[in-house]
Each structure stands twice: as C-alpha cells, then as structure tokens.
Amino acid sequence: MAAIAQRSPLADPLKVSPWLYRLAVTQSLLYRRKQGRRRRLAENYARQLAPTGQPSRESEPLAWLLPWSAARWSGWP
C-alpha cells in the first residue's frame, strides 16, 4: 500500500530494488515508532490508574472502615 501511495514514484525502473528496500525500511521504522508511542501511552494510563496503596475518601466511600484509617482516630480503643 505504501508503494502505491508513494508521493514520489520511481523515476528510473532500474532502481526498483533499492527503492522498495528504502520504502520497506521507512515503513518498519514508522511502525515501530507508532507502537512505542502506543506502549508509552498505555503505560502512562496504567500508572495513573494504579492504586497508591491507600484509597482516598473520594475513591473509596467506605474508607473509614479500613484498618489503616483507624490510626487516624487516636481516641479509638
């Protein structure tokens, strides 16, 4: 598809092999770059959604029932 959509078509028919090789290398580098961006985006998104260890009151409505929150209440038995 990239060979058909190429903006600068081949001028010299004797140079088909190097032209196709360069086109293939360029397409593979573009593919790897795109995959790396997708991977980074997914990792950043997963990092943002990862639990921090202690849920906040906004994210966990029953956080006051959890054992770690009992330490905040110094007057509790």
XYZ file of N, CA, C and O in Angstrom:
308
model
N 0.821 -1.187 0.000
C 0.000 0.000 0.000
C 0.872 1.261 0.000
O 0.526 2.240 -0.625
N 1.959 1.214 0.731
C 2.824 2.386 0.794
C 3.467 2.658 -0.557
O 3.687 3.807 -0.917
N 3.765 1.604 -1.324
C 4.367 1.797 -2.644
C 3.377 2.458 -3.590
O 3.756 3.279 -4.423
N 2.112 2.126 -3.450
C 1.094 2.716 -4.310
C 0.846 4.170 -3.906
O 0.676 5.041 -4.752
N 0.814 4.431 -2.609
C 0.518 5.773 -2.107
C 1.740 6.679 -2.070
O 1.641 7.823 -1.628
N 2.884 6.186 -2.533
C 4.126 6.961 -2.508
C 3.966 8.264 -3.289
O 3.483 8.270 -4.410
N 4.365 9.369 -2.688
C 4.242 10.678 -3.341
C 5.229 10.849 -4.494
O 4.919 11.449 -5.501
N 6.415 10.345 -4.295
C 7.419 10.463 -5.354
C 7.639 9.081 -5.964
O 8.459 8.305 -5.488
N 6.903 8.757 -7.008
C 7.046 7.437 -7.619
C 8.428 7.250 -8.243
O 9.167 8.209 -8.459
N 8.734 6.040 -8.508
C 10.033 5.673 -9.047
C 10.229 6.271 -10.435
O 9.402 6.099 -11.329
N 11.328 6.985 -10.640
C 11.617 7.616 -11.932
C 12.402 6.676 -12.839
O 12.162 6.615 -14.039
N 13.333 5.924 -12.252
C 14.184 5.021 -13.033
C 13.800 3.573 -12.726
O 13.985 3.104 -11.605
N 13.263 2.823 -13.692
C 12.841 1.437 -13.436
C 13.987 0.508 -13.045
O 13.752 -0.553 -12.469
N 15.228 0.885 -13.283
C 16.362 0.040 -12.907
C 16.653 0.099 -11.418
O 17.389 -0.734 -10.893
N 16.069 1.084 -10.743
C 16.330 1.253 -9.306
C 15.149 0.786 -8.454
O 14.926 1.286 -7.359
N 14.416 -0.200 -8.934
C 13.250 -0.706 -8.202
C 13.662 -1.344 -6.881
O 13.052 -1.098 -5.840
N 14.698 -2.152 -6.915
C 15.115 -2.869 -5.707
C 15.519 -1.923 -4.575
O 15.006 -2.048 -3.454
N 16.422 -0.970 -4.783
C 16.766 -0.063 -3.682
C 15.590 0.809 -3.242
O 15.451 1.123 -2.057
N 14.731 1.172 -4.180
C 13.565 1.992 -3.855
C 12.611 1.235 -2.938
O 12.142 1.763 -1.932
N 12.340 -0.027 -3.293
C 11.464 -0.841 -2.441
C 12.099 -1.119 -1.084
O 11.409 -1.141 -0.061
N 13.406 -1.343 -1.064
C 14.099 -1.582 0.200
C 13.975 -0.364 1.112
O 13.635 -0.489 2.286
N 14.236 0.800 0.575
C 14.146 2.029 1.383
C 12.718 2.260 1.861
O 12.493 2.674 2.996
N 11.755 1.981 1.011
C 10.354 2.126 1.385
C 9.990 1.173 2.524
O 9.317 1.557 3.481
N 10.480 -0.068 2.443
C 10.199 -1.061 3.490
C 10.843 -0.654 4.818
O 10.230 -0.777 5.885
N 12.078 -0.168 4.767
C 12.763 0.258 5.991
C 12.033 1.438 6.621
O 11.803 1.476 7.839
N 11.636 2.382 5.804
C 10.916 3.549 6.320
C 9.597 3.146 6.965
O 9.259 3.615 8.056
N 8.866 2.255 6.318
C 7.587 1.809 6.863
C 7.769 1.052 8.177
O 6.994 1.216 9.106
N 8.823 0.220 8.268
C 9.038 -0.501 9.529
C 9.448 0.429 10.656
O 9.028 0.251 11.798
N 10.246 1.451 10.338
C 10.614 2.415 11.378
C 9.401 3.216 11.845
O 9.248 3.469 13.050
N 8.541 3.593 10.923
C 7.321 4.304 11.304
C 6.421 3.426 12.161
O 5.807 3.887 13.127
N 6.339 2.138 11.822
C 5.518 1.204 12.606
C 6.068 1.066 14.029
O 5.320 1.097 14.994
N 7.383 0.911 14.147
C 7.993 0.773 15.481
C 7.782 2.036 16.307
O 7.516 1.968 17.505
N 7.887 3.197 15.684
C 7.670 4.447 16.394
C 6.228 4.531 16.898
O 5.970 4.920 18.030
N 5.289 4.147 16.039
C 3.878 4.185 16.414
C 3.581 3.222 17.563
O 2.864 3.569 18.512
N 4.166 2.027 17.512
C 3.969 1.065 18.594
C 4.572 1.564 19.895
O 4.004 1.360 20.973
N 5.721 2.208 19.817
C 6.344 2.757 21.028
C 5.491 3.842 21.652
O 5.364 3.915 22.878
N 4.899 4.680 20.825
C 4.009 5.721 21.356
C 2.787 5.112 22.006
O 2.359 5.554 23.077
N 2.225 4.093 21.371
C 1.059 3.420 21.965
C 1.417 2.757 23.282
O 0.660 2.808 24.244
N 2.585 2.115 23.323
C 3.010 1.439 24.545
C 3.209 2.448 25.669
O 2.774 2.241 26.798
N 3.873 3.589 25.353
C 4.076 4.628 26.361
C 2.764 5.205 26.849
O 2.588 5.454 28.044
N 1.833 5.410 25.948
C 0.527 5.936 26.322
C -0.199 4.966 27.255
O -0.765 5.369 28.268
N -0.149 3.676 26.926
C -0.798 2.668 27.769
C -0.128 2.580 29.138
O -0.803 2.449 30.163
N 1.195 2.658 29.183
C 1.906 2.595 30.464
C 1.582 3.812 31.323
O 1.366 3.680 32.534
N 1.534 4.985 30.724
C 1.196 6.195 31.482
C -0.229 6.130 32.000
O -0.502 6.523 33.137
N -1.131 5.630 31.183
C -2.525 5.496 31.602
C -2.644 4.495 32.742
O -3.333 4.749 33.728
N -1.952 3.364 32.638
C -1.991 2.360 33.704
C -1.378 2.905 34.990
O -1.850 2.615 36.092
N -0.315 3.703 34.855
C 0.325 4.281 36.035
C -0.606 5.259 36.743
O -0.628 5.347 37.961
N -1.402 5.998 35.972
C -2.339 6.949 36.566
C -3.468 6.230 37.292
O -3.978 6.727 38.295
N -3.856 5.066 36.805
C -4.952 4.330 37.417
C -4.504 3.356 38.496
O -5.335 2.771 39.165
N -3.202 3.189 38.657
C -2.685 2.245 39.644
C -3.029 2.720 41.051
O -2.978 3.909 41.343
N -3.379 1.784 41.918
C -3.681 2.173 43.299
C -2.425 2.682 44.000
O -1.331 2.197 43.780
N -2.587 3.656 44.850
C -1.453 4.244 45.559
C -1.156 3.524 46.864
O -0.249 3.889 47.567
N -1.903 2.525 47.187
C -1.673 1.799 48.426
C -2.768 2.076 49.438
O -3.189 1.205 50.160
N -3.224 3.293 49.496
C -4.286 3.665 50.418
C -5.360 4.425 49.649
O -5.090 5.481 49.098
N -6.556 3.875 49.627
C -7.610 4.581 48.900
C -8.007 5.865 49.615
O -7.954 5.963 50.828
N -8.369 6.838 48.853
C -8.814 8.094 49.455
C -10.322 8.033 49.699
O -11.006 7.150 49.211
N -10.822 8.978 50.438
C -12.261 9.011 50.707
C -13.060 9.228 49.432
O -14.165 8.751 49.308
N -12.483 9.945 48.481
C -13.192 10.202 47.237
C -13.312 8.944 46.395
O -14.328 8.703 45.768
N -12.265 8.125 46.367
C -12.286 6.927 45.534
C -12.935 5.743 46.253
O -13.443 4.846 45.620
N -12.919 5.732 47.565
C -13.465 4.621 48.344
C -14.455 5.170 49.365
O -14.058 5.738 50.378
N -15.764 4.998 49.142
C -16.744 5.581 50.059
C -16.721 4.968 51.460
O -17.099 5.619 52.429
N -16.257 3.733 51.584
C -16.208 3.089 52.906
C -14.790 3.051 53.461
O -14.433 2.161 54.216
N -13.977 4.024 53.115
C -12.584 4.054 53.555
C -12.468 4.124 55.076
O -11.501 3.638 55.641
N -13.445 4.705 55.741
C -13.362 4.826 57.196
C -13.445 3.471 57.872
O -13.070 3.325 59.036
N -13.869 2.406 57.168
C -13.924 1.062 57.735
C -12.608 0.308 57.626
O -12.429 -0.705 58.278
N -11.709 0.801 56.812
C -10.454 0.098 56.585
C -9.513 0.274 57.772
O -9.525 1.296 58.438
N -8.672 -0.741 58.043
C -7.788 -0.691 59.220
C -6.808 0.479 59.204
O -6.507 1.036 60.245
N -6.291 0.873 58.059
C -5.307 1.950 58.031
C -5.917 3.276 58.460
O -5.230 4.138 58.962
N -7.223 3.429 58.280
C -7.841 4.691 58.659
C -8.060 4.770 60.174
O -8.232 5.841 60.713
N -8.029 3.630 60.869
C -8.215 3.623 62.321
C -7.055 4.327 63.022
O -7.226 4.875 64.106
N -5.885 4.331 62.393
C -4.733 5.002 63.010
C -4.942 6.505 63.074
O -4.366 7.179 63.910
N -5.774 7.018 62.218
C -6.039 8.455 62.238
C -6.911 8.844 63.426
O -6.936 9.985 63.838
N -7.639 7.890 63.959
C -8.517 8.162 65.098
C -7.769 7.809 66.365
O -7.738 6.672 66.793
N -7.132 8.750 66.967
C -6.292 8.458 68.126
C -7.138 8.107 69.361
O -6.679 7.443 70.253
N -8.408 8.524 69.367
C -9.254 8.255 70.526
C -9.969 6.919 70.499
O -10.641 6.553 71.437
N -9.792 6.170 69.415
C -10.490 4.888 69.324
C -9.795 3.834 70.152
O -8.577 3.812 70.253
N -10.562 2.921 70.727
C -9.965 1.868 71.564
C -9.181 0.859 70.782
O -9.207 0.687 69.680
